[in-house]
Amino acid sequence: MRTDVVAGVFLILHLTCVSWGYGQEEVDSLQQIISRDHRDTSAVIALNSLSKVYYYAGNDSSIVVGQKAVSIAKNISYHEGLSKAYYMLGLNQHVLGQFELALSYYDSSLRCSEQTNDSTLLTYILKQVGKVYSDKGDFTKALDNYLESLKIRRILGDTLGAAAVLNNIGTVYWRQNNYDKALSYYQQTLEIEKSMGAFTEQASTLGNIGLIYMSLEDYPKALNYCLNSYNLLDSLGEQCRLLYPAINMGQTYLELDSLDEALQYLQTSHDLSVACNIPEGGCQSLYSIGQIYFKQGLYDLAEQKWKEGYELAEEYDLKTSKMSLAESLFELYKSKGASDQALHYLEITFKLNSELFNEEMTEQLTTLELNYAFEQERDSLEFQKQSELLSVNAQLDQQRLMKYVTIAGFMIALIFVFVIYRYYRLSQKAKSILEKKNKTISEALDEREVLLREIHHRVKNNLQVVSSLLNIQSKYLNDELAKKAVLEGRNRVQSMALVHEKLYQSENMSQVNVKEYLQELANALFQSYDVSEDRVRLSSQIEVVDLSIDTTIQIGLIINELVSNALKYAFPDTKQGVVSLSLRKVEGIHELEVSDDGVGIASPDDLLKSYGYRIVRSISRGLGGTITMQHDQGTFFRLTF
């Protein structure tokens, strides 16, 4: 079973300064500078550095120190220090899940950095703003900020910083389930990080690639990448960064049904999320722990973990995690039969899904990426143009020649494109005309089928009316011969009505199921003559054959006459017997047989002169067939056509 949870993507948090690996001596030195109560730029720099140290240590004092840095920097109008202080406060609020407050601090930092023209800090702010929007589920704004940050980093020659942004862009596409694009960005990132020996960043990217393979359900490959990521960070001693690799390991083992190993890593990740104060990691850990309990049939424990995670996601507005947890609670309550609770969480799931994954957002992401690619191409062309202008005097003759060749080639290409375009327009026009004609034909065929079905329906209804009138008329006749003739006429009408009834009920308006029609016709005749199956039994052996509608009607009339004749004369009084009916096709010849084991025909000459037999012979000739009769032991008729 694939885990649909949004697993932990640990994005690289690059700061404007150097690595956070401060020793205790450096911390003490910073605190001494602050304790001098100097309210100058050195105090702001020290406060910002100490805020960063506390931030990476998971110490809430980072916020207090950052606010003090803001206060001093404002008083002395130190814009560079103020920008960095706001940036650190934004980082702290982001980790705490206070997204709107984080965006407010980043906006303040952005305005200050614009006054100081600090392009390096600007790239970090844009990247962090993009990450906030990504965590909020607003992928369009996330990609917009990431691409702007990437553009500036490349201008500055910040290769490793550009790799970090590529990693973040890959995460946007991963969260949109565009795994091919995400994997492409992650692999670009990994190549840069390997070339620069950036081990911490490599660990992050390895984990992200592992998540892609987890999403693609290639769990052995996912486990390999996640394990490499976890071991690399563990060797570097970066405990808080182990949170998301631990989640990834747990989820991979969960998919491989190694529940004990999965639970071990996920409990570790949950402990780290609490210790490092990372709510999103806590939500993801609780989600996966709940999955383990659900698999083990421990539904109460699963419910407890999922509810705890859902409340945490709701508190910090973590939409992606909230959607995954709501979906799990829906499945849990559905399995328990708690329909009201299941419906509640299902509605939440649908609402969040529509917010996070919609076509408009996907189109906006594509547009942003295309715009960025266009700007890159435009910048590249401008640079190339400047280089050519520098050497224009030395290469004038060559450029003229190239210009003429280019113009000629352009004209040829233009003509070629025009021809292709003209051909394309003509083919599109022809295609459009053909589609319209096909549509008209299709609509005409549909109308014809509806009309034909209605005609068959009305013919059947009219024949039923005639049959009913004949039946009513027979009740007012005293002459038995006349009454008998009317009833026989009614049966003939009913045999034709039955064909039309089968036609308008059939999917194929050009054919009738002959076997089904003849069987129903024979049964209807038994009912019409009030013959009990206990006294006279019907034996039918009718093969599935293809007959036209006209032929089917004529065969129905023949069977109507022959079966009616058998039921009327072959079994007088209480005599018992069998009426047999068969239809088959042998070597392209249809054979219809109707027989009975009754008293036989006393006077064959009278039969040959009867009206019913004359109908049979007339229809036989119309079919181009021959009919034979035997009457020594019962009566036997065979029609070949």
XYZ file of C-alpha atoms in Angstrom:
641
model
C 0.000 0.000 0.000
C 1.384 3.390 -0.900
C 1.638 5.948 1.900
C -0.167 9.078 0.722
C 1.257 11.213 3.495
C 3.316 14.189 2.524
C 6.608 12.990 3.915
C 9.189 15.253 5.450
C 11.114 17.233 2.941
C 13.944 18.818 4.847
C 14.781 21.972 2.943
C 18.186 23.550 3.391
C 18.011 26.670 5.531
C 20.869 28.901 4.353
C 21.568 32.002 6.356
C 23.379 35.125 5.345
C 26.370 34.389 7.517
C 28.704 31.464 8.042
C 27.863 27.995 9.336
C 26.187 27.791 12.697
C 28.863 25.636 14.235
C 29.751 28.126 17.045
C 31.598 26.800 20.062
C 30.893 27.767 23.653
C 33.798 30.236 23.615
C 32.253 32.131 20.694
C 28.884 32.191 22.487
C 30.510 33.549 25.639
C 32.316 36.178 23.588
C 29.050 37.299 21.985
C 27.341 37.516 25.365
C 30.196 39.659 26.710
C 29.775 42.109 23.835
C 26.050 42.339 24.528
C 26.552 42.752 28.282
C 28.630 45.932 27.763
C 25.336 47.694 27.123
C 26.763 49.393 24.043
C 23.928 50.327 21.717
C 25.951 50.444 18.518
C 26.404 48.357 15.358
C 28.702 45.865 17.129
C 25.905 45.096 19.610
C 23.421 44.483 16.773
C 25.896 42.200 14.969
C 26.530 40.245 18.184
C 22.801 39.943 18.926
C 22.074 38.681 15.414
C 24.866 36.122 15.641
C 23.665 34.934 19.058
C 20.074 34.761 17.775
C 21.282 32.481 15.000
C 23.149 30.237 17.452
C 20.057 29.904 19.647
C 17.874 29.291 16.592
C 19.903 26.303 15.426
C 20.077 24.982 18.977
C 16.258 25.076 19.182
C 16.419 27.644 21.979
C 13.438 30.036 22.246
C 15.843 32.731 23.440
C 16.585 33.305 19.750
C 13.344 35.311 19.485
C 14.076 37.481 22.539
C 17.618 38.211 21.329
C 16.325 38.988 17.820
C 13.740 41.444 19.150
C 16.446 43.221 21.135
C 18.559 43.465 17.954
C 15.584 45.022 16.144
C 15.116 47.590 18.901
C 18.764 48.728 18.891
C 19.070 48.699 15.071
C 15.970 50.895 14.756
C 17.284 53.425 17.261
C 20.620 53.817 15.472
C 19.117 53.452 11.934
C 21.363 50.467 11.192
C 19.443 49.050 8.198
C 21.759 46.116 7.456
C 21.584 44.839 11.034
C 17.833 45.500 11.173
C 17.296 43.467 8.000
C 19.206 40.485 9.430
C 17.365 40.741 12.758
C 13.986 40.654 11.020
C 15.242 37.725 8.955
C 16.118 35.716 12.090
C 12.720 36.505 13.633
C 11.079 35.286 10.421
C 13.022 32.014 10.631
C 11.903 31.468 14.217
C 8.224 32.147 13.507
C 8.355 29.942 10.411
C 9.644 26.975 12.409
C 6.903 27.583 14.984
C 4.305 27.423 12.206
C 3.321 31.096 12.558
C 3.335 31.652 8.807
C 1.665 35.058 8.625
C 3.932 36.489 11.308
C 6.953 34.978 9.540
C 5.897 36.600 6.251
C 5.509 39.937 8.035
C 9.074 39.741 9.412
C 10.459 38.666 6.025
C 8.677 41.588 4.373
C 10.279 43.988 6.862
C 13.667 42.371 6.231
C 13.129 42.690 2.479
C 12.420 46.437 2.695
C 15.550 47.009 4.792
C 17.761 44.947 2.467
C 16.580 47.022 -0.513
C 17.857 50.167 1.243
C 21.289 48.589 1.757
C 21.461 46.925 -1.688
C 22.398 43.655 0.030
C 21.696 41.249 -2.842
C 23.002 38.238 -0.921
C 20.573 38.707 1.961
C 17.812 39.423 -0.555
C 18.250 35.969 -2.117
C 17.961 34.280 1.300
C 14.830 36.237 2.173
C 13.170 35.369 -1.149
C 14.010 31.703 -0.665
C 12.581 31.627 2.852
C 9.426 33.464 1.734
C 9.059 30.808 -0.963
C 9.383 28.086 1.666
C 6.666 29.664 3.832
C 4.277 29.741 0.873
C 5.227 26.162 0.020
C 4.395 25.049 3.568
C 1.105 26.979 3.348
C 0.261 25.135 0.118
C 0.431 28.257 -2.104
C 2.802 26.747 -4.662
C 2.405 29.530 -7.221
C 3.782 32.212 -4.876
C 6.404 29.761 -3.617
C 7.777 29.159 -7.119
C 7.657 32.880 -7.934
C 9.937 33.704 -4.970
C 12.230 30.721 -5.579
C 12.800 31.675 -9.227
C 13.575 35.287 -8.284
C 16.072 34.077 -5.663
C 17.650 31.662 -8.173
C 18.062 34.423 -10.742
C 19.937 36.700 -8.299
C 22.128 33.861 -6.967
C 23.265 32.983 -10.487
C 24.103 36.636 -11.195
C 26.148 36.709 -7.957
C 27.884 33.429 -8.861
C 26.528 31.754 -5.709
C 26.539 28.188 -7.077
C 25.802 26.416 -3.794
C 23.027 28.878 -2.965
C 21.522 28.291 -6.410
C 21.615 24.548 -5.723
C 19.631 25.093 -2.512
C 16.937 26.970 -4.445
C 16.833 24.246 -7.116
C 16.192 21.819 -4.257
C 13.272 23.944 -3.065
C 11.818 24.176 -6.591
C 12.002 20.398 -6.843
C 9.983 20.192 -3.636
C 7.236 22.393 -5.114
C 6.845 19.994 -8.028
C 7.047 16.983 -5.722
C 4.195 18.329 -3.628
C 2.229 18.796 -6.860
C 2.884 15.092 -7.693
C 5.022 16.051 -10.712
C 7.709 13.512 -9.854
C 9.695 13.679 -13.111
C 10.293 17.427 -12.791
C 11.009 17.152 -9.080
C 13.592 14.398 -9.658
C 15.249 16.466 -12.398
C 15.715 19.444 -10.037
C 16.956 17.244 -7.180
C 19.535 15.536 -9.399
C 20.813 18.928 -10.624
C 21.134 19.980 -6.989
C 22.986 16.808 -5.959
C 25.574 17.143 -8.743
C 26.408 20.708 -7.660
C 26.629 19.755 -3.965
C 28.905 16.777 -4.698
C 31.225 18.945 -6.787
C 31.504 21.464 -3.918
C 31.805 18.954 -1.058
C 28.661 20.245 0.676
C 27.875 17.207 2.847
C 24.987 18.619 4.891
C 23.233 19.804 1.743
C 23.911 16.458 0.049
C 22.122 14.712 2.896
C 19.048 16.877 2.379
C 18.961 16.225 -1.357
C 19.526 12.480 -0.935
C 16.528 12.392 1.385
C 14.400 14.274 -1.121
C 15.328 11.865 -3.924
C 14.405 9.025 -1.578
C 10.964 10.607 -1.191
C 10.497 10.675 -4.959
C 11.149 6.945 -5.193
C 8.836 6.399 -2.234
C 6.098 8.259 -4.112
C 6.852 6.076 -7.150
C 6.544 3.015 -4.859
C 10.149 1.936 -5.547
C 10.755 1.291 -1.852
C 14.142 -0.536 -2.014
C 15.654 2.417 -3.914
C 13.892 4.869 -1.583
C 15.332 3.064 1.464
C 18.846 3.271 0.009
C 18.683 7.068 -0.517
C 16.998 7.741 2.832
C 19.524 5.590 4.718
C 22.459 7.395 3.054
C 20.892 10.728 4.012
C 20.313 9.666 7.626
C 23.811 8.215 8.104
C 25.484 11.280 6.566
C 23.683 13.715 8.893
C 24.248 11.429 11.884
C 27.987 11.418 11.166
C 27.949 15.235 11.064
C 26.270 15.364 14.503
C 23.366 17.563 13.384
C 20.580 16.224 15.581
C 17.686 18.498 14.604
C 18.354 17.877 10.924
C 17.897 14.140 11.610
C 14.160 14.736 12.107
C 13.016 14.417 8.491
C 15.451 11.646 7.505
C 14.093 9.676 10.484
C 10.532 10.246 9.212
C 11.563 9.122 5.734
C 13.206 5.963 7.080
C 10.138 5.171 9.152
C 7.768 5.627 6.222
C 9.936 3.511 3.928
C 10.067 0.659 6.446
C 6.307 1.048 6.879
C 5.772 0.495 3.151
C 8.045 -2.562 3.353
C 5.888 -3.880 6.267
C 8.884 -3.773 8.639
C 6.710 -2.269 11.347
C 9.132 -2.577 14.280
C 11.915 -0.718 12.437
C 9.389 1.835 11.187
C 8.081 2.529 14.703
C 11.627 2.921 16.052
C 12.537 5.650 13.529
C 9.180 7.405 13.786
C 9.295 7.605 17.586
C 12.787 9.074 17.238
C 11.489 11.643 14.735
C 8.588 12.570 17.031
C 10.954 13.114 19.950
C 13.160 15.309 17.737
C 10.144 17.347 16.553
C 9.312 18.145 20.187
C 12.911 18.840 21.197
C 13.595 21.026 18.142
C 10.116 22.613 18.188
C 9.216 21.670 14.575
C 5.406 21.203 14.384
C 5.331 20.014 10.759
C 7.733 17.184 11.566
C 5.570 16.287 14.558
C 2.453 16.050 12.356
C 4.180 13.770 9.883
C 5.588 11.544 12.642
C 2.181 11.174 14.317
C 0.539 10.411 10.958
C 2.932 7.542 10.222
C 2.831 6.157 13.787
C -0.964 6.098 13.457
C -0.586 4.135 10.219
C 1.479 1.499 11.993
C -1.142 1.090 14.727
C -3.889 0.942 12.090
C -2.038 -1.839 10.265
C -1.677 -3.706 13.547
C -5.420 -3.391 14.226
C -4.850 -1.068 17.206
C -7.544 1.367 16.067
C -7.860 3.293 19.327
C -4.130 4.058 19.359
C -4.255 4.988 15.661
C -7.167 7.351 16.338
C -5.290 8.927 19.260
C -2.145 9.610 17.188
C -4.033 10.917 14.144
C -6.193 13.227 16.255
C -3.125 14.549 18.047
C -1.445 15.206 14.687
C -4.606 16.774 13.220
C -4.913 19.205 16.146
C -1.243 20.140 15.781
C -1.643 20.725 12.013
C -4.760 22.806 12.637
C -2.990 24.899 15.282
C -0.144 25.803 12.917
C -2.221 25.847 9.672
C -0.220 23.017 8.059
C -2.646 22.285 5.231
C -0.794 19.410 3.570
C -0.373 17.462 6.811
C -3.909 18.363 7.877
C -5.326 16.903 4.642
C -3.413 13.617 5.060
C -4.520 13.254 8.694
C -8.153 14.133 7.867
C -8.178 11.492 5.131
C -6.825 8.877 7.564
C -9.441 9.759 10.192
C -12.141 9.460 7.510
C -10.946 5.936 6.634
C -10.788 5.011 10.329
C -14.304 6.216 11.156
C -15.664 4.699 7.960
C -14.291 1.293 8.972
C -15.858 1.761 12.425
C -19.242 2.669 10.929
C -19.185 6.158 12.509
C -20.767 7.836 9.498
C -21.133 11.363 10.947
C -17.477 11.615 11.961
C -16.339 9.990 8.700
C -18.356 12.496 6.660
C -16.914 15.411 8.669
C -13.314 14.453 7.893
C -14.127 13.554 4.280
C -15.480 17.073 3.701
C -12.304 18.539 5.210
C -10.171 16.320 2.946
C -12.013 17.399 -0.209
C -11.806 21.069 0.744
C -8.062 20.958 1.418
C -7.400 18.863 -1.690
C -9.149 21.419 -3.894
C -7.064 24.205 -2.299
C -3.737 22.401 -2.699
C -4.152 20.682 -6.084
C -6.032 22.595 -8.740
C -5.532 23.117 -12.444
C -5.254 26.908 -12.144
C -2.332 26.587 -9.741
C -0.599 24.099 -12.062
C -0.967 26.492 -14.989
C 0.440 29.352 -12.912
C 3.450 27.235 -11.907
C 4.127 26.386 -15.552
C 3.793 30.050 -16.579
C 6.247 31.183 -13.904
C 8.807 28.590 -14.953
C 8.447 29.515 -18.638
C 8.808 33.226 -17.810
C 11.991 32.505 -15.894
C 13.384 30.405 -18.743
C 12.557 33.224 -21.155
C 14.349 35.791 -19.000
C 17.419 33.543 -18.836
C 17.417 33.191 -22.604
C 16.959 36.933 -23.036
C 19.859 37.732 -20.687
C 22.035 35.226 -22.513
C 21.271 36.836 -25.886
C 22.041 40.315 -24.556
C 25.415 39.134 -23.246
C 26.210 37.483 -26.558
C 25.292 40.681 -28.401
C 27.671 42.738 -26.261
C 30.524 40.284 -26.918
C 29.984 40.501 -30.650
C 30.002 44.312 -30.584
C 33.472 44.293 -28.979
C 35.001 42.456 -31.927
C 32.918 44.024 -34.704
C 35.832 45.929 -36.335
C 38.097 42.895 -36.561
C 35.427 40.598 -37.962
C 33.398 42.991 -40.126
C 33.783 41.098 -43.414
C 32.989 37.784 -41.786
C 29.927 39.245 -40.090
C 28.660 40.675 -43.362
C 28.989 37.292 -44.996
C 27.287 35.641 -42.042
C 24.555 38.278 -42.188
C 23.847 37.542 -45.843
C 23.878 33.813 -45.192
C 21.661 34.298 -42.174
C 19.204 36.439 -44.121
C 19.109 33.907 -46.946
C 18.686 31.073 -44.485
C 16.050 33.022 -42.637
C 14.145 33.673 -45.853
C 14.351 30.005 -46.810
C 13.276 29.021 -43.325
C 10.482 31.589 -43.468
C 9.244 30.185 -46.775
C 9.511 26.673 -45.409
C 7.636 27.660 -42.256
C 4.990 29.409 -44.361
C 4.515 26.293 -46.510
C 4.326 24.092 -43.443
C 1.955 26.506 -41.761
C -0.198 26.718 -44.898
C -0.311 22.944 -45.121
C -1.127 22.757 -41.427
C -3.993 25.258 -41.770
C -5.399 23.388 -44.766
C -5.156 20.074 -42.956
C -6.795 21.590 -39.876
C -9.550 23.048 -42.041
C -10.078 19.703 -43.772
C -10.043 17.988 -40.415
C -12.600 20.460 -39.075
C -14.878 19.940 -42.095
C -14.528 16.174 -41.754
C -15.314 16.326 -38.049
C -18.404 18.443 -38.747
C -19.565 16.001 -41.424
C -18.907 13.049 -39.152
C -20.818 14.791 -36.407
C -23.723 15.487 -38.779
C -23.727 11.865 -39.950
C -23.523 10.616 -36.369
C -26.406 12.859 -35.318
C -28.424 11.736 -38.351
C -27.752 8.095 -37.504
C -28.764 8.680 -33.907
C -31.967 10.403 -35.046
C -32.627 7.563 -37.509
C -32.179 4.983 -34.764
C -34.537 6.869 -32.445
C -37.072 7.247 -35.257
C -36.771 3.591 -36.264
C -37.161 2.479 -32.669
C -40.253 4.675 -32.354
C -41.680 3.254 -35.607
C -41.240 -0.321 -34.379
C -42.804 0.672 -31.090
C -45.814 2.215 -32.790
C -46.193 -0.701 -35.216
C -46.149 -3.075 -32.263
C -48.738 -0.930 -30.443
C -50.963 -0.763 -33.525
C -50.758 -4.529 -34.024
C -51.580 -5.003 -30.354
C -54.631 -2.775 -30.836
C -55.706 -4.875 -33.842
C -55.137 -8.056 -31.817
C -57.176 -6.666 -28.930
C -59.998 -5.647 -31.286
C -60.047 -9.128 -32.823
C -60.095 -10.666 -29.365
C -63.010 -8.447 -28.316
C -64.848 -9.151 -31.571
C -64.502 -12.916 -31.081
C -66.424 -12.670 -27.822
C -69.503 -11.355 -29.670
C -69.521 -14.053 -32.364
C -71.869 -17.021 -32.049
C -70.674 -18.814 -35.152
C -67.807 -21.070 -34.007
C -66.158 -21.083 -37.436
C -66.137 -17.279 -37.552
C -64.916 -17.081 -33.977
C -62.167 -19.567 -34.771
C -61.094 -17.584 -37.844
C -60.951 -14.335 -35.865
C -58.805 -15.898 -33.115
C -56.431 -17.367 -35.694
C -56.128 -13.938 -37.265
C -55.384 -12.482 -33.846
C -52.557 -14.986 -33.320
C -51.062 -14.063 -36.689
C -51.143 -10.390 -35.741
C -49.548 -11.149 -32.358
C -46.688 -13.062 -34.008
C -45.881 -9.966 -36.079
C -46.295 -7.626 -33.096
C -43.842 -9.714 -31.105
C -41.136 -9.148 -33.748
C -41.560 -5.362 -33.567
C -41.543 -5.494 -29.778
C -38.212 -7.324 -29.864
C -36.827 -4.796 -32.342
C -37.487 -1.639 -30.335
C -36.189 -3.329 -27.159
C -32.997 -4.518 -28.893
C -29.684 -2.624 -29.041
C -29.326 -3.735 -32.698
C -32.262 -2.358 -34.683
C -31.498 -4.463 -37.764
C -31.749 -7.920 -36.178
C -33.860 -9.874 -33.715
C -32.728 -12.640 -31.406
C -34.441 -15.387 -33.435
C -34.112 -18.053 -30.762
C -35.664 -15.868 -28.081
C -38.436 -14.656 -30.447
C -39.519 -18.144 -31.637
C -39.468 -19.495 -28.077
C -41.706 -16.679 -26.827
C -44.010 -17.049 -29.859
C -44.521 -20.767 -29.206
C -45.168 -20.134 -25.502
C -47.691 -17.417 -26.393
C -49.576 -19.872 -28.648
C -49.747 -22.445 -25.851
C -51.257 -19.771 -23.611
C -53.635 -18.600 -26.332
C -55.082 -22.105 -26.802
C -55.109 -22.700 -23.061
C -53.010 -25.853 -23.383
C -51.501 -27.084 -20.130
C -47.831 -28.081 -20.150
C -48.816 -31.124 -18.103
C -50.834 -32.411 -21.082
C -48.878 -31.113 -24.083
C -45.204 -30.232 -23.731
C -43.146 -27.934 -25.958
C -39.732 -29.225 -27.038
C -37.570 -26.646 -28.801
C -34.096 -26.947 -30.293
C -33.439 -23.563 -31.840
C -29.904 -22.617 -32.796
C -28.642 -19.034 -32.824
C -28.933 -17.985 -36.480
C -28.885 -14.613 -38.236
C -32.071 -13.787 -40.141
C -33.304 -10.535 -41.603
C -36.337 -8.868 -40.056
C -38.600 -9.772 -43.012
C -37.476 -13.409 -42.926
C -38.003 -13.549 -39.167
C -41.588 -12.258 -39.520
C -42.345 -14.839 -42.238
C -40.844 -17.700 -40.195
C -42.935 -16.494 -37.247
C -46.133 -16.682 -39.336
C -45.273 -20.229 -40.505
C -44.646 -21.389 -36.933
C -47.850 -19.660 -35.843
C -49.856 -21.703 -38.400
C -48.144 -25.056 -37.826
C -48.046 -24.918 -34.014
C -51.628 -23.620 -33.888
C -52.706 -26.510 -36.146
C -50.984 -29.029 -33.859
C -52.534 -27.580 -30.694
C -56.025 -27.557 -32.231
C -56.158 -30.991 -33.854
C -53.301 -33.269 -32.751
C -54.390 -33.796 -29.138
C -58.183 -34.193 -28.833
C -59.838 -34.466 -25.442
C -57.198 -35.288 -22.822
C -54.596 -36.834 -25.092
C -51.042 -36.043 -24.035
C -48.036 -35.467 -26.256
C -45.187 -33.256 -27.434
C -44.983 -30.451 -29.962
C -41.411 -30.167 -31.285
C -39.868 -27.069 -32.812
C -36.351 -26.819 -34.265
C -34.355 -24.400 -36.396
C -30.793 -24.904 -37.572
C -28.421 -23.999 -40.358
C -26.615 -26.817 -42.155
C -24.065 -25.978 -44.877
C -25.696 -22.633 -45.650
C -29.265 -24.070 -45.727
C -31.771 -23.210 -42.996
C -33.987 -26.065 -41.818
C -37.199 -25.394 -39.888
C -39.067 -28.397 -38.455
C -42.418 -28.448 -36.640
C -43.829 -31.818 -35.548
C -46.144 -33.480 -33.049
C -46.816 -37.026 -31.873
C -50.588 -36.587 -31.904
C -53.339 -38.390 -33.815
C -52.015 -37.300 -37.212
C -54.035 -35.959 -40.155
C -57.135 -37.946 -41.091
C -57.559 -36.199 -44.452
C -54.368 -34.681 -45.903
C -56.338 -33.304 -48.840
C -58.434 -31.190 -46.488
C -55.267 -29.843 -44.881
C -53.775 -28.922 -48.229
C -56.912 -26.940 -49.037
C -57.019 -25.133 -45.678
C -56.394 -21.395 -45.458
C -53.571 -21.779 -42.908
C -51.638 -24.275 -45.012
C -52.031 -22.087 -48.064
C -50.450 -19.247 -46.054
C -47.552 -21.550 -45.170
C -46.999 -22.577 -48.798
C -47.212 -18.964 -49.993
C -44.640 -17.798 -47.461
C -42.372 -20.762 -48.317
C -42.372 -19.777 -51.970
C -41.607 -16.173 -50.948
C -38.575 -17.441 -49.054
C -37.476 -19.492 -52.073
C -37.802 -22.663 -49.988
C -39.590 -26.004 -50.104
C -41.888 -27.570 -47.534
C -42.481 -31.283 -47.012
C -45.038 -33.059 -44.838
C -45.374 -36.494 -43.216
C -48.465 -37.700 -41.356
C -48.059 -41.409 -40.662
C -47.076 -41.059 -36.965
C -48.291 -37.697 -35.858
C -47.548 -34.779 -38.147
C -44.151 -33.559 -39.379
C -43.390 -30.431 -41.434
C -39.955 -29.434 -42.733
C -39.151 -26.149 -44.457
C -35.774 -25.665 -46.114
C -34.737 -22.227 -47.386
